[in-house]
């Protein structure tokens, strides 16, 4: 079982990046997927998640309107489209998966079954 986050890089403020979380070893259909980030010297922060039940999405306030999470179950991949990037978005981004039926809401749960390695996003001029 493996989650592989990719797509990070360096962009200027206002730029865009799309992160991918590819899943290997299980199918996405029944898993909620979350994107997290951790900036230097800060605690890990949940950024967004997508539900397996109905595809509903959740975002933290700081990224609402700028980030979009989506899932493609056929490709076993979840994406995080990030627009209007800011220097404060600089962090290592990683994805995680949890069996949807055992949690109430992916934006509040602290239970995650699988974690991927991170991909670094740097926003700087």
Backbone as CSV, one residue per row, in Angstrom:
resi,resn,N_x,N_y,N_z,CA_x,CA_y,CA_z,C_x,C_y,C_z
1,UNK,0.861,-1.190,0.000,0.000,0.000,0.000,0.893,1.235,0.000
2,UNK,0.594,2.128,-0.916,1.447,3.310,-1.023,0.666,4.475,-1.564
3,UNK,0.917,5.656,-1.000,0.407,6.897,-1.556,1.624,7.699,-1.998
4,UNK,1.559,8.204,-3.183,2.689,8.938,-3.740,2.252,10.336,-4.140
5,UNK,2.737,11.314,-3.398,2.429,12.714,-3.708,3.491,13.260,-4.648
6,UNK,3.055,14.023,-5.624,3.988,14.613,-6.586,3.426,15.915,-7.112
7,UNK,4.255,16.640,-7.840,3.800,17.859,-8.482,4.295,19.135,-7.835
8,UNK,5.028,19.003,-6.739,5.541,20.193,-6.085,6.596,20.887,-6.919
9,UNK,6.954,22.076,-6.499,7.965,22.839,-7.213,8.036,24.251,-6.681
10,UNK,8.737,25.077,-7.421,8.900,26.483,-7.041,8.111,27.358,-7.988
11,UNK,7.321,28.256,-7.430,6.534,29.190,-8.240,6.590,30.565,-7.611
12,UNK,6.281,31.548,-8.408,6.191,32.913,-7.913,4.813,33.139,-7.295
13,UNK,4.706,34.094,-6.413,3.384,34.433,-5.864,2.388,34.704,-6.982
14,UNK,1.210,34.179,-6.803,0.183,34.307,-7.828,0.162,33.153,-8.802
15,UNK,1.163,32.318,-8.741,1.250,31.198,-9.661,0.378,30.025,-9.245
16,UNK,0.461,28.953,-10.043,-0.372,27.775,-9.822,0.456,26.502,-9.878
17,UNK,-0.014,25.522,-9.172,0.556,24.184,-9.217,-0.567,23.181,-9.017
18,UNK,-0.393,22.006,-9.590,-1.332,20.918,-9.330,-0.581,19.746,-8.732
19,UNK,-0.985,19.372,-7.555,-0.393,18.218,-6.890,-1.222,16.974,-7.193
20,UNK,-0.542,15.845,-7.255,-1.213,14.570,-7.469,-0.902,13.631,-6.321
21,UNK,-1.879,12.842,-5.944,-1.697,11.801,-4.942,-2.139,10.493,-5.583
22,UNK,-1.171,9.717,-6.010,-1.463,8.442,-6.658,-1.470,7.338,-5.616
23,UNK,-2.463,6.483,-5.722,-2.639,5.417,-4.738,-2.299,4.072,-5.365
24,UNK,-1.518,3.296,-4.664,-1.134,1.968,-5.120,-1.440,0.952,-4.020
25,UNK,-2.013,-0.168,-4.414,-2.259,-1.231,-3.455,-3.678,-1.313,-2.944
26,UNK,-4.484,-0.308,-3.213,-5.902,-0.362,-2.881,-6.625,0.609,-3.812
27,UNK,-7.927,0.472,-3.879,-8.701,1.360,-4.749,-9.303,2.498,-3.921
28,UNK,-9.408,3.629,-4.566,-9.832,4.834,-3.874,-11.292,4.856,-3.458
29,UNK,-12.095,4.067,-4.117,-13.543,4.212,-4.044,-14.094,4.426,-2.643
30,UNK,-13.577,3.717,-1.660,-14.153,3.772,-0.316,-13.283,4.541,0.669
31,UNK,-12.336,5.291,0.152,-11.428,6.032,1.022,-11.601,7.531,0.882
32,UNK,-11.639,8.198,2.010,-11.538,9.647,2.005,-10.049,9.994,1.888
33,UNK,-9.774,11.057,1.157,-8.397,11.488,0.958,-8.233,12.907,1.465
34,UNK,-7.173,13.104,2.200,-6.873,14.439,2.708,-5.522,14.915,2.240
35,UNK,-5.421,16.230,2.050,-4.141,16.875,1.774,-3.737,17.662,3.014
36,UNK,-2.485,17.516,3.387,-1.932,18.196,4.546,-0.680,18.955,4.122
37,UNK,-0.290,19.910,4.937,0.970,20.591,4.668,1.656,20.933,5.980
38,UNK,2.954,21.016,5.893,3.739,21.404,7.053,4.829,22.367,6.614
39,UNK,4.731,23.566,7.132,5.725,24.590,6.837,6.869,24.486,7.848
40,UNK,8.031,24.987,7.499,9.173,24.929,8.423,8.843,25.549,9.764
41,UNK,9.078,24.798,10.830,8.859,25.314,12.166,7.409,25.356,12.621
42,UNK,6.529,24.810,11.783,5.103,24.847,12.138,4.531,23.435,12.213
43,UNK,3.386,23.323,12.837,2.714,22.036,12.925,2.050,21.697,11.592
44,UNK,1.827,20.415,11.411,1.138,19.982,10.209,-0.293,20.531,10.213
45,UNK,-0.735,20.946,9.061,-2.056,21.553,8.911,-2.849,20.776,7.859
46,UNK,-4.088,20.499,8.161,-4.971,19.877,7.168,-5.432,20.968,6.216
47,UNK,-5.287,20.726,4.946,-5.619,21.732,3.931,-6.973,21.473,3.304
48,UNK,-7.206,20.236,2.928,-8.427,19.907,2.202,-8.656,18.411,2.265
49,UNK,-9.896,18.006,2.004,-10.169,16.578,1.903,-11.397,16.366,1.022
50,UNK,-11.502,15.132,0.539,-12.631,14.773,-0.307,-13.220,13.470,0.206
51,UNK,-14.526,13.453,0.297,-15.229,12.304,0.861,-15.405,11.193,-0.166
52,UNK,-15.400,9.963,0.312,-15.658,8.813,-0.554,-17.159,8.572,-0.703
53,UNK,-17.957,9.068,0.259,-19.393,8.796,0.234,-20.081,9.520,-0.912
54,UNK,-19.818,10.829,-0.962,-20.564,11.644,-1.926,-19.683,12.593,-2.726
55,UNK,-18.374,12.476,-2.536,-17.461,13.346,-3.274,-17.402,14.761,-2.745
56,UNK,-18.042,15.003,-1.616,-18.033,16.366,-1.075,-16.615,16.747,-0.652
57,UNK,-16.352,18.016,-0.710,-15.008,18.525,-0.429,-15.018,19.510,0.738
58,UNK,-13.918,19.600,1.400,-13.742,20.512,2.527,-12.410,21.225,2.384
59,UNK,-12.362,22.462,2.883,-11.135,23.256,2.817,-10.958,24.048,4.097
60,UNK,-9.720,24.280,4.451,-9.487,25.231,5.526,-9.678,26.630,4.959
61,UNK,-9.992,27.568,5.840,-10.345,28.913,5.387,-9.240,29.572,4.569
62,UNK,-8.011,29.303,4.915,-6.904,30.004,4.274,-6.730,29.645,2.795
63,UNK,-7.342,28.561,2.346,-7.179,28.157,0.948,-8.497,28.166,0.179
64,UNK,-9.585,28.452,0.855,-10.876,28.470,0.170,-10.869,29.475,-0.974
65,UNK,-11.393,29.024,-2.095,-11.433,29.890,-3.263,-10.157,29.864,-4.085
66,UNK,-9.106,29.266,-3.546,-7.832,29.204,-4.278,-7.438,27.759,-4.616
67,UNK,-7.763,26.839,-3.739,-7.407,25.435,-3.946,-8.652,24.635,-4.296
68,UNK,-8.462,23.624,-5.122,-9.555,22.725,-5.478,-9.060,21.289,-5.414
69,UNK,-9.754,20.483,-4.641,-9.421,19.066,-4.553,-10.381,18.281,-5.432
70,UNK,-9.859,17.268,-6.073,-10.711,16.430,-6.919,-10.168,15.010,-6.914
71,UNK,-11.041,14.081,-7.223,-10.611,12.695,-7.240,-11.009,12.043,-8.549
72,UNK,-10.156,11.167,-9.029,-10.426,10.386,-10.224,-10.254,8.923,-9.809
73,UNK,-11.348,8.305,-9.439,-11.269,6.932,-8.948,-10.759,5.965,-10.014
74,UNK,-11.056,6.260,-11.262,-10.597,5.386,-12.340,-9.074,5.379,-12.445
75,UNK,-8.474,6.525,-12.108,-7.015,6.621,-12.156,-6.397,6.425,-10.771
76,UNK,-7.254,6.186,-9.773,-6.758,6.008,-8.408,-5.875,7.174,-7.965
77,UNK,-6.336,8.356,-8.298,-5.528,9.551,-8.037,-6.415,10.689,-7.537
78,UNK,-5.876,11.438,-6.609,-6.534,12.648,-6.115,-5.627,13.825,-6.429
79,UNK,-6.240,14.928,-6.804,-5.491,16.109,-7.216,-5.779,17.280,-6.277
80,UNK,-4.825,18.160,-6.184,-5.020,19.420,-5.482,-4.541,20.540,-6.401
81,UNK,-5.490,21.221,-6.998,-5.183,22.358,-7.855,-5.017,23.585,-6.971
82,UNK,-3.868,24.211,-7.056,-3.573,25.358,-6.207,-3.331,26.583,-7.074
83,UNK,-4.190,27.566,-6.920,-4.079,28.813,-7.672,-3.793,29.972,-6.724
84,UNK,-3.390,31.070,-7.302,-3.117,32.287,-6.523,-2.239,31.993,-5.314
85,UNK,-1.185,31.282,-5.565,-0.319,30.853,-4.469,0.355,32.039,-3.791
86,UNK,0.533,31.888,-2.495,1.122,32.923,-1.657,2.382,32.373,-0.979
87,UNK,3.272,33.237,-0.573,4.467,32.753,0.145,4.114,31.894,1.354
88,UNK,3.010,32.206,2.007,2.620,31.423,3.189,2.097,30.037,2.853
89,UNK,1.950,29.732,1.578,1.581,28.382,1.155,2.807,27.476,1.058
90,UNK,3.977,28.048,1.217,5.202,27.261,1.157,5.208,26.204,2.256
91,UNK,5.368,24.950,1.841,5.324,23.843,2.807,5.596,22.537,2.068
92,UNK,5.770,21.497,2.857,5.767,20.141,2.312,4.335,19.647,2.361
93,UNK,3.822,19.268,1.211,2.441,18.804,1.103,2.443,17.285,1.007
94,UNK,1.512,16.663,1.733,1.400,15.224,1.679,-0.078,14.828,1.691
95,UNK,-0.340,13.618,1.266,-1.708,13.139,1.237,-1.863,11.932,2.161
96,UNK,-3.094,11.705,2.562,-3.395,10.587,3.451,-4.761,10.020,3.086
97,UNK,-4.969,8.755,3.461,-6.218,8.074,3.135,-6.796,7.412,4.375
98,UNK,-8.106,7.427,4.461,-8.803,6.744,5.553,-10.057,6.091,5.000
99,UNK,-10.372,4.900,5.531,-11.581,4.199,5.122,-12.779,5.055,5.502
100,UNK,-13.527,5.479,4.499,-14.565,6.462,4.723,-15.646,6.053,5.703
101,UNK,-15.961,4.787,5.729,-17.071,4.329,6.562,-16.780,4.423,8.057
102,UNK,-15.541,4.562,8.426,-15.232,4.586,9.858,-15.048,5.985,10.428
103,UNK,-15.259,6.985,9.615,-15.142,8.344,10.128,-16.409,9.125,9.822
104,UNK,-16.590,10.210,10.553,-17.760,11.046,10.339,-17.497,12.109,9.277
105,UNK,-16.320,12.706,9.371,-16.030,13.822,8.473,-14.524,13.910,8.266
106,UNK,-14.108,13.981,7.031,-12.668,13.951,6.763,-11.949,15.221,7.178
107,UNK,-12.687,16.315,7.413,-12.004,17.558,7.768,-11.726,17.619,9.268
108,UNK,-12.391,16.770,10.037,-12.198,16.799,11.486,-11.509,15.552,12.034
109,UNK,-11.533,14.462,11.267,-10.963,13.232,11.804,-9.463,13.345,12.018
110,UNK,-8.995,12.643,13.032,-7.560,12.519,13.283,-7.084,11.098,13.008
111,UNK,-7.959,10.316,12.404,-7.646,8.917,12.111,-7.392,8.771,10.622
112,UNK,-6.202,8.431,10.276,-5.826,8.220,8.881,-5.075,6.890,8.776
113,UNK,-5.463,6.111,7.779,-4.909,4.768,7.646,-3.555,4.755,6.950
114,UNK,-3.412,5.562,5.941,-2.190,5.540,5.141,-1.723,6.960,4.854
115,UNK,-0.405,7.119,4.830,0.197,8.413,4.542,1.185,8.284,3.395
116,UNK,1.262,9.345,2.619,2.245,9.374,1.559,3.435,10.222,1.957
117,UNK,4.463,10.162,1.154,5.597,11.062,1.349,5.247,12.417,0.762
118,UNK,5.889,13.423,1.262,5.537,14.774,0.872,6.186,15.235,-0.412
119,UNK,5.642,16.316,-0.918,6.224,17.014,-2.054,6.316,18.491,-1.675
120,UNK,7.460,19.087,-1.966,7.733,20.446,-1.509,7.178,21.486,-2.464
121,UNK,6.461,22.430,-1.907,5.954,23.572,-2.660,6.611,24.831,-2.097
122,UNK,7.270,25.580,-2.960,7.927,26.816,-2.544,7.358,27.968,-3.349
123,UNK,6.822,28.951,-2.649,6.259,30.124,-3.299,7.116,31.323,-2.915
124,UNK,7.814,31.840,-3.891,8.758,32.918,-3.599,9.031,33.726,-4.854
125,UNK,9.277,35.000,-4.647,9.649,35.854,-5.771,11.169,35.950,-5.899
